[in-house]
mmCIF file with all atom_site columns, C-alpha atoms in Angstrom:
data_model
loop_
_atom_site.group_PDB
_atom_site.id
_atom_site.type_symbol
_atom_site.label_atom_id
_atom_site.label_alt_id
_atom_site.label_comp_id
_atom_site.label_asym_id
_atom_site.label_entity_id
_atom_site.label_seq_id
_atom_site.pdbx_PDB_ins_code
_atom_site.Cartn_x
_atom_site.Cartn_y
_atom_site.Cartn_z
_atom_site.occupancy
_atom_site.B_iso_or_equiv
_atom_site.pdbx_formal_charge
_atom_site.auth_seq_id
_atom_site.auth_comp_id
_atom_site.auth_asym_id
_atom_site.auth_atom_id
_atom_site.pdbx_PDB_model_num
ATOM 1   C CA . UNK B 1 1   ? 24.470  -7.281  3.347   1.00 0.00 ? 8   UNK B CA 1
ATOM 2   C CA . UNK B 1 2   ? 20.997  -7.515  3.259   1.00 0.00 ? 9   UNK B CA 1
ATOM 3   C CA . UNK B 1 3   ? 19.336  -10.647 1.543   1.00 0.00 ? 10  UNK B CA 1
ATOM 4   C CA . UNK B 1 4   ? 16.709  -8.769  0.071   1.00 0.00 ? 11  UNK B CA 1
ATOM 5   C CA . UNK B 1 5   ? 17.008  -6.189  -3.003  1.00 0.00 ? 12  UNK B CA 1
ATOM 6   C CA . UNK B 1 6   ? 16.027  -2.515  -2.905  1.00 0.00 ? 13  UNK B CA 1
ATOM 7   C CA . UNK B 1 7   ? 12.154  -3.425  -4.758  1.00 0.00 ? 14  UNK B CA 1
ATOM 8   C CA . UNK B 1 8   ? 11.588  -6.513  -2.259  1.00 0.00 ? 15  UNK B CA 1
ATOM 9   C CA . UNK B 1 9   ? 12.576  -4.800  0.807   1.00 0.00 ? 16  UNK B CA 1
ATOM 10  C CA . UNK B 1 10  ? 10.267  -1.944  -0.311  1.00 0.00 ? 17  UNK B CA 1
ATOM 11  C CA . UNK B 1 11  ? 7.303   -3.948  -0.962  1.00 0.00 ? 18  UNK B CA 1
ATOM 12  C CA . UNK B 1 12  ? 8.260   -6.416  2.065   1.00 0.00 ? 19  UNK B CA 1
ATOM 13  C CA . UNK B 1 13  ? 8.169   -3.078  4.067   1.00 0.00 ? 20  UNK B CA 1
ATOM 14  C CA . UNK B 1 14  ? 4.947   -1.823  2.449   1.00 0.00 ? 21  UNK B CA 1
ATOM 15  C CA . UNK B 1 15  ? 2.908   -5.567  2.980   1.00 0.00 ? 22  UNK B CA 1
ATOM 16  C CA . UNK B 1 16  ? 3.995   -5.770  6.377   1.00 0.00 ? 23  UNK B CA 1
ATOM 17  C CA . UNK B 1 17  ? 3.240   -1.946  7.222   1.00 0.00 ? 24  UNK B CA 1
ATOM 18  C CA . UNK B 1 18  ? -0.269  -2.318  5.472   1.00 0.00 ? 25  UNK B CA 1
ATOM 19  C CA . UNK B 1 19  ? -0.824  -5.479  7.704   1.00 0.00 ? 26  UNK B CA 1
ATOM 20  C CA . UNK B 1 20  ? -0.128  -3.772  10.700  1.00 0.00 ? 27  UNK B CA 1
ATOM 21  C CA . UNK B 1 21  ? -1.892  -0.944  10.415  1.00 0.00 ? 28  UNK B CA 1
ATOM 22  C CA . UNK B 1 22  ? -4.855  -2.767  9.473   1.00 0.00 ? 29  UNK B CA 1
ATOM 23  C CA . UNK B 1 23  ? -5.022  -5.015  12.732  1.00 0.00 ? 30  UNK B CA 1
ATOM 24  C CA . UNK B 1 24  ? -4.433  -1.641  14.730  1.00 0.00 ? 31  UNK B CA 1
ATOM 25  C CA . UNK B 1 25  ? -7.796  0.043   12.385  1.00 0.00 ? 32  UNK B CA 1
ATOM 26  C CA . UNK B 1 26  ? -9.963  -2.956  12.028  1.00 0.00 ? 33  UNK B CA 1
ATOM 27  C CA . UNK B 1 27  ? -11.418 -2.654  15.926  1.00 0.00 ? 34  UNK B CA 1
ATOM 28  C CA . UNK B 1 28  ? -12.424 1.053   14.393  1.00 0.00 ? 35  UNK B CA 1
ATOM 29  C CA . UNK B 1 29  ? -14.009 -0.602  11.411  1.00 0.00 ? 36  UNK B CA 1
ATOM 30  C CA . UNK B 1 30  ? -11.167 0.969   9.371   1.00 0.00 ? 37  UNK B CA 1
ATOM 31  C CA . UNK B 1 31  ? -8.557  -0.639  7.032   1.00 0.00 ? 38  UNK B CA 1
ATOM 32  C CA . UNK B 1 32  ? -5.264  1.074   5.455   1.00 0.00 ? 39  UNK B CA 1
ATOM 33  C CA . UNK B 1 33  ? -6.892  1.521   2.032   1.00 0.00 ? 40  UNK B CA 1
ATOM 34  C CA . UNK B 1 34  ? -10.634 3.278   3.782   1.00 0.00 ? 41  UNK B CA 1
ATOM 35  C CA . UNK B 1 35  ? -8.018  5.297   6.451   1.00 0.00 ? 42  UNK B CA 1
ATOM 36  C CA . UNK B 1 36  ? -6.075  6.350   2.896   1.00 0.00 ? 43  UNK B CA 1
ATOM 37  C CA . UNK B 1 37  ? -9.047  7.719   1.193   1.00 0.00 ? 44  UNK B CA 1
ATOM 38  C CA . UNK B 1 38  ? -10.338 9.387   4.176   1.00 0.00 ? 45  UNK B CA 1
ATOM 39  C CA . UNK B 1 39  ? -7.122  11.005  3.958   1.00 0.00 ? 46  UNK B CA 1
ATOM 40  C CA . UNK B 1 40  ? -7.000  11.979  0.466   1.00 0.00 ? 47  UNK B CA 1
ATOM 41  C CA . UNK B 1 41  ? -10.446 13.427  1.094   1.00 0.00 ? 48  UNK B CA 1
ATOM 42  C CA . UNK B 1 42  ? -9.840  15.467  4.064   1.00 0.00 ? 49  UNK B CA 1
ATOM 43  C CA . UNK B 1 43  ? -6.831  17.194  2.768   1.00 0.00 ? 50  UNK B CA 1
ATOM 44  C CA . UNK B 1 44  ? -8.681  18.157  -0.672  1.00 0.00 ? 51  UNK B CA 1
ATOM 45  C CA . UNK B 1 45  ? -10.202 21.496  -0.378  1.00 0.00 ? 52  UNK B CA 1
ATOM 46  C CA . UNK B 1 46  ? -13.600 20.178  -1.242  1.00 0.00 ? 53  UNK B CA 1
ATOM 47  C CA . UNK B 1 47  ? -15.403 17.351  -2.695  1.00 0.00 ? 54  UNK B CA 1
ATOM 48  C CA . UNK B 1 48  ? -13.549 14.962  -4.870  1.00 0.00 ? 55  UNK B CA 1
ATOM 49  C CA . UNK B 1 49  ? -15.032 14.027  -8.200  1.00 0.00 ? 56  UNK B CA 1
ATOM 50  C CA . UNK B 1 50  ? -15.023 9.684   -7.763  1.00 0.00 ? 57  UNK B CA 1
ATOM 51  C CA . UNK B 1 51  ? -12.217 9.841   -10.743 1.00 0.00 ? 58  UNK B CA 1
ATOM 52  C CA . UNK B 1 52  ? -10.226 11.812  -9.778  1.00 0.00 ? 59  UNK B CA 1
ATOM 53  C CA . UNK B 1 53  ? -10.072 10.222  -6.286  1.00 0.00 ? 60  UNK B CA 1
ATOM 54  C CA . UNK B 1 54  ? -9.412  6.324   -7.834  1.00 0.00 ? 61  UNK B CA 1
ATOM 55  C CA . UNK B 1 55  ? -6.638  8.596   -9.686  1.00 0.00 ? 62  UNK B CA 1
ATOM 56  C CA . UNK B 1 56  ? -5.280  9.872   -6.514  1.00 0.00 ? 63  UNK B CA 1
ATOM 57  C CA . UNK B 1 57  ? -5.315  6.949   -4.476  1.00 0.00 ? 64  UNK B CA 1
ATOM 58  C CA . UNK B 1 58  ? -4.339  4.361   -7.620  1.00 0.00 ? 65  UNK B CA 1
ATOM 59  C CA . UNK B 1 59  ? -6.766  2.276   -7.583  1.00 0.00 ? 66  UNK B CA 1
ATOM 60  C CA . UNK B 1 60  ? -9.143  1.294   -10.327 1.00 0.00 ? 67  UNK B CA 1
ATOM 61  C CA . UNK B 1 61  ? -12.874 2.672   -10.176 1.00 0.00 ? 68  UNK B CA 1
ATOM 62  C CA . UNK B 1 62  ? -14.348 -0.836  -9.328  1.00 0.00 ? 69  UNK B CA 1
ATOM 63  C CA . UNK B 1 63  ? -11.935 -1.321  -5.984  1.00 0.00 ? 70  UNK B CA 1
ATOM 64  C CA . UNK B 1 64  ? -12.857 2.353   -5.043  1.00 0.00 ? 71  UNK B CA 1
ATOM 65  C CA . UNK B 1 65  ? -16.631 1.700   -5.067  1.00 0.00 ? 72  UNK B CA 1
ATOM 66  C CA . UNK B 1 66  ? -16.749 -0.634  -2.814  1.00 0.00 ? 73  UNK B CA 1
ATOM 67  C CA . UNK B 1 67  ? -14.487 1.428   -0.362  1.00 0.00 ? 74  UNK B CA 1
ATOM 68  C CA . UNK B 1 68  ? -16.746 4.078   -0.988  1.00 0.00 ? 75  UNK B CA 1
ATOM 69  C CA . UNK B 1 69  ? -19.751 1.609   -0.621  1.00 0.00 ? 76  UNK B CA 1
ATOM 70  C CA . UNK B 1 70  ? -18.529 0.816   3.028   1.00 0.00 ? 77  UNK B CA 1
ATOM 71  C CA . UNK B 1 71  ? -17.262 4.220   4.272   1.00 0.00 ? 78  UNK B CA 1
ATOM 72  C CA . UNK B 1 72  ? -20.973 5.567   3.096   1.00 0.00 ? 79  UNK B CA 1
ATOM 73  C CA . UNK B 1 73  ? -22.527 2.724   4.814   1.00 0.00 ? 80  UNK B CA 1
ATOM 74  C CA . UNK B 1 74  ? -20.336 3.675   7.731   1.00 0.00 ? 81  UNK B CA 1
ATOM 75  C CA . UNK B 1 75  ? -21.611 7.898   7.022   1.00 0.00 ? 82  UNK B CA 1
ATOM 76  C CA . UNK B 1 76  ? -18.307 8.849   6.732   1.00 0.00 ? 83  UNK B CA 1
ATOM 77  C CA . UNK B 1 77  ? -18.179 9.991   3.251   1.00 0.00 ? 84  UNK B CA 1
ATOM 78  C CA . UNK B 1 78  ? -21.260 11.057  1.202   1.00 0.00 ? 85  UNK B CA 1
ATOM 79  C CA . UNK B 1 79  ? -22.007 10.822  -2.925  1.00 0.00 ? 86  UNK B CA 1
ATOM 80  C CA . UNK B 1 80  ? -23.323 14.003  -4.637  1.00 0.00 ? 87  UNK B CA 1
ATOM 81  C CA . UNK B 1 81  ? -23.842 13.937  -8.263  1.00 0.00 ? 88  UNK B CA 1
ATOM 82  C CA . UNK B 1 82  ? -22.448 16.744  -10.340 1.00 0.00 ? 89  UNK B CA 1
ATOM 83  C CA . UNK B 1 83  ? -24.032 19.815  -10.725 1.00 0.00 ? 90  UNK B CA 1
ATOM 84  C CA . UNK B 1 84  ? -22.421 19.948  -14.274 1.00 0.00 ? 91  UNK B CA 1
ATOM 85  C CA . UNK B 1 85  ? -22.635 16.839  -15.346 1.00 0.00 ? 92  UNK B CA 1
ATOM 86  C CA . UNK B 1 86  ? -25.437 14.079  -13.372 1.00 0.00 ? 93  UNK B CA 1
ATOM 87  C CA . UNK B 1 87  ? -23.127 11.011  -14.676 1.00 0.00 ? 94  UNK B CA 1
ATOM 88  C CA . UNK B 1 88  ? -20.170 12.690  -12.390 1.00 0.00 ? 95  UNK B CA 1
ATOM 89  C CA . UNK B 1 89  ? -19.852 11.825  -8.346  1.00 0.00 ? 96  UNK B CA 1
ATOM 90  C CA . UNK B 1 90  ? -18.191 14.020  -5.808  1.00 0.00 ? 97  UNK B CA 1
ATOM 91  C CA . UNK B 1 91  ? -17.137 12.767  -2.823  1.00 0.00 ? 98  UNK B CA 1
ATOM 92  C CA . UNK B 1 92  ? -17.293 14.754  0.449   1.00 0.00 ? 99  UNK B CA 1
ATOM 93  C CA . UNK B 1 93  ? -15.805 13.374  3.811   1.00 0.00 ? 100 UNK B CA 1
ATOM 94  C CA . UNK B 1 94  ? -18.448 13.970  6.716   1.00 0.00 ? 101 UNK B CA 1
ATOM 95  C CA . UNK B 1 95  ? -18.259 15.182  10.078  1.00 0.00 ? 102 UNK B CA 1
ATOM 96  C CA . UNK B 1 96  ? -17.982 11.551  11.495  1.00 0.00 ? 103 UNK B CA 1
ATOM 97  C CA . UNK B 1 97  ? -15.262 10.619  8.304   1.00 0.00 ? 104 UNK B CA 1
ATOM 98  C CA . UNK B 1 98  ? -13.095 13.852  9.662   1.00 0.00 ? 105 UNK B CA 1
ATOM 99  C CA . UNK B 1 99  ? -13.524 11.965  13.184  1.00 0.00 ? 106 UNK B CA 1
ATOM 100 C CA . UNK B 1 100 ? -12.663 8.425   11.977  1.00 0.00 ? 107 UNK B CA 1
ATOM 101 C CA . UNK B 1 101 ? -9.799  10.167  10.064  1.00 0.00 ? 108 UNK B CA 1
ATOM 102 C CA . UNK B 1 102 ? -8.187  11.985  12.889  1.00 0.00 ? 109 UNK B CA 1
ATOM 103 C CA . UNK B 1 103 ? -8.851  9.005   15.325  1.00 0.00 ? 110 UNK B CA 1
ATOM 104 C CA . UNK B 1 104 ? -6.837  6.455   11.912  1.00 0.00 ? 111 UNK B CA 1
ATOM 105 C CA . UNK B 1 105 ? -4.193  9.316   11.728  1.00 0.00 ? 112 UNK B CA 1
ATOM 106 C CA . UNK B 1 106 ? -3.320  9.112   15.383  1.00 0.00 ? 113 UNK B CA 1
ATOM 107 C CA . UNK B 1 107 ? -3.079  5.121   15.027  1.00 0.00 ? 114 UNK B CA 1
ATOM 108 C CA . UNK B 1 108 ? -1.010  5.542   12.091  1.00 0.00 ? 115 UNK B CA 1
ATOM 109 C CA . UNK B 1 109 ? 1.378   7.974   13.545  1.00 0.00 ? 116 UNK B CA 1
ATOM 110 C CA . UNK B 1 110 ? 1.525   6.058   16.646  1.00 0.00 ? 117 UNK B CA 1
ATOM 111 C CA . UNK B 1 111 ? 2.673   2.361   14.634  1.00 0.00 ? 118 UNK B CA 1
ATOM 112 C CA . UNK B 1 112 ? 5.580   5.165   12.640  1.00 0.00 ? 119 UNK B CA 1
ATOM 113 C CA . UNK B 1 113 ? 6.476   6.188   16.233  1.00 0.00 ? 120 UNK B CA 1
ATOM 114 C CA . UNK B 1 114 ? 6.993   2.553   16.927  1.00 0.00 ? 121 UNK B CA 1
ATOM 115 C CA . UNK B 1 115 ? 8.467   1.442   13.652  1.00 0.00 ? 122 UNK B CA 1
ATOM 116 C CA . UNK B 1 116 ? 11.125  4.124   13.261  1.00 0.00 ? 123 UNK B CA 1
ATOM 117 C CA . UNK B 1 117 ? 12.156  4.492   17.195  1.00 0.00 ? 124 UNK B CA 1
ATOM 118 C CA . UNK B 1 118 ? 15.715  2.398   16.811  1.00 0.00 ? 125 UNK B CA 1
ATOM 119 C CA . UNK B 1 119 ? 16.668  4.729   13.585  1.00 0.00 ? 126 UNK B CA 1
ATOM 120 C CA . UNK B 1 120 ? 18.245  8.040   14.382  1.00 0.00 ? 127 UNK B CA 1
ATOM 121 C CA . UNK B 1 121 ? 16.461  10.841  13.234  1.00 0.00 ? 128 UNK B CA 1
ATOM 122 C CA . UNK B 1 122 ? 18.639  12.270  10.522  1.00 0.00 ? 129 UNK B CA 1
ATOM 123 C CA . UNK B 1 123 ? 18.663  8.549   9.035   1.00 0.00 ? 130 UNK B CA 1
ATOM 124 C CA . UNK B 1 124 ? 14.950  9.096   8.830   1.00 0.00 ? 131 UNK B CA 1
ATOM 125 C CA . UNK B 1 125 ? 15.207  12.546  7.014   1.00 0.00 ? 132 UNK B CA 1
ATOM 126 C CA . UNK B 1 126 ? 17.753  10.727  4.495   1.00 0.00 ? 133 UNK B CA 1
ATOM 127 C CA . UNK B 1 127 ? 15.509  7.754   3.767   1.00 0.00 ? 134 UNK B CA 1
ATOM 128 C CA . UNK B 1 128 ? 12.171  10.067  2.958   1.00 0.00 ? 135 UNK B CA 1
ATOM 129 C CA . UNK B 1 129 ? 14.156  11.665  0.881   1.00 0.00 ? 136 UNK B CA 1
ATOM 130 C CA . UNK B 1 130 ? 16.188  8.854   -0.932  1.00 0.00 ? 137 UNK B CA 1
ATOM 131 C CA . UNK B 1 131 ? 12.303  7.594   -1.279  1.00 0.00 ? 138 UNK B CA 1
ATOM 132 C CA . UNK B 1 132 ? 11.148  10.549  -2.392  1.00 0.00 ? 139 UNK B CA 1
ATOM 133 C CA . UNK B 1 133 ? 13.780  10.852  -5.110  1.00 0.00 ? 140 UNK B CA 1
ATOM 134 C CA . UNK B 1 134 ? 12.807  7.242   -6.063  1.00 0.00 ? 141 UNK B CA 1
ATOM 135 C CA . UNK B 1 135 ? 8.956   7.789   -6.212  1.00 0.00 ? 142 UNK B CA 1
ATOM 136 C CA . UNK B 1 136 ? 9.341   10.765  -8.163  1.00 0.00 ? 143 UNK B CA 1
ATOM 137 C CA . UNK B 1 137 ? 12.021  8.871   -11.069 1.00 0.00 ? 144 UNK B CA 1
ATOM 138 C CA . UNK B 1 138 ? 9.475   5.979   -10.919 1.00 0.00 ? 145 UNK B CA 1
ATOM 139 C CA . UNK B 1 139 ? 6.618   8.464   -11.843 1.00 0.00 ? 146 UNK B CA 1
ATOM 140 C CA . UNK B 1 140 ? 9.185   9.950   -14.898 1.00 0.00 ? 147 UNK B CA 1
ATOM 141 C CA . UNK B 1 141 ? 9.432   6.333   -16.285 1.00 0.00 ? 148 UNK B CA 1
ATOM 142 C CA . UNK B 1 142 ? 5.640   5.545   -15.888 1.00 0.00 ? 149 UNK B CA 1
ATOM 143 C CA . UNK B 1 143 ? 5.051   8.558   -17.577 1.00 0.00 ? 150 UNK B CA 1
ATOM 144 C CA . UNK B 1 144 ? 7.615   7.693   -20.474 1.00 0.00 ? 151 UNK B CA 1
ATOM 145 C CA . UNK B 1 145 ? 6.299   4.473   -20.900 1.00 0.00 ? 152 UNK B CA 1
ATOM 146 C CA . UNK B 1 146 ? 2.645   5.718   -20.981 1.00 0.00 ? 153 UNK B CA 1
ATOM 147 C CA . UNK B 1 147 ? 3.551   8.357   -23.560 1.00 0.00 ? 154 UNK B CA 1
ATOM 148 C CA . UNK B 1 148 ? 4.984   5.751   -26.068 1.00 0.00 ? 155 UNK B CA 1
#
């Protein structure tokens, strides 16, 4: 039996995932939370009012402006205001962000390649969807709660 319970090994998994992933980014002057907005931004079909993006990614508006701050530095994402409303930002990935992206992807998919190789593939299909099942009860209680 494991020592840990089902939350801790999740968020011991999640800590030491984010950790790695960031040493394998940061000579690309990415990080797990700038490679995870690029993402959220190049699957969108368009840009992404700033919102709706903290939304997406949960995180609070203050944390996602200074991502935002350093992937525009970096001209992989660019501000627009609003054409309906000038108080409103979208957020559009560039052509060097879609770069960065693929080039963080690949990195990413290579540290999963590493991470999972010792588990069997249909243990893999079972645990994405035990942790889909999981994600998707948590969401029905944080919804509950926020409704009360």
């Amino acid at each position: 039996m494991n020592k840990y319970t089902l939350g801790r090994q999740i968020a011991v998994a999640a800590r030491v995932w984010r950790g790695e992933l960031d040493k394998r980014l940061f000579p690309h002057s990415l990080s797990q939370a700038r490679y995870a907005l690029l993402t959220l931004l190049a699957e969108a079909q368009g840009p992404l009012p700033q919102n709706d993006l903290a939304e997406r990614a949960g995180i609070s508006g203050p944390t996602l402006v200074r991502q935002l701050d350093q992937l525009e530095h970096a001209g992989l994402v660019r501000r627009r205001d609003s054409p309906d409303d000038r108080r409103v930002k979208h957020i559009c990935i560039t052509a060097a962000g879609r770069e960065a992206y693929g080039t963080a992807r690949s990195i990413a998919e290579d540290l999963r390649k590493e991470v999972t190789s010792p588990v069997p593939d249909e243990d893999l299909v079972q645990l994405q969807k035990t942790l889909a099942v999981l994600i998707q009860q948590l969401d029905l209680i944080r919804l509950s709660d926020n409704a009360k």
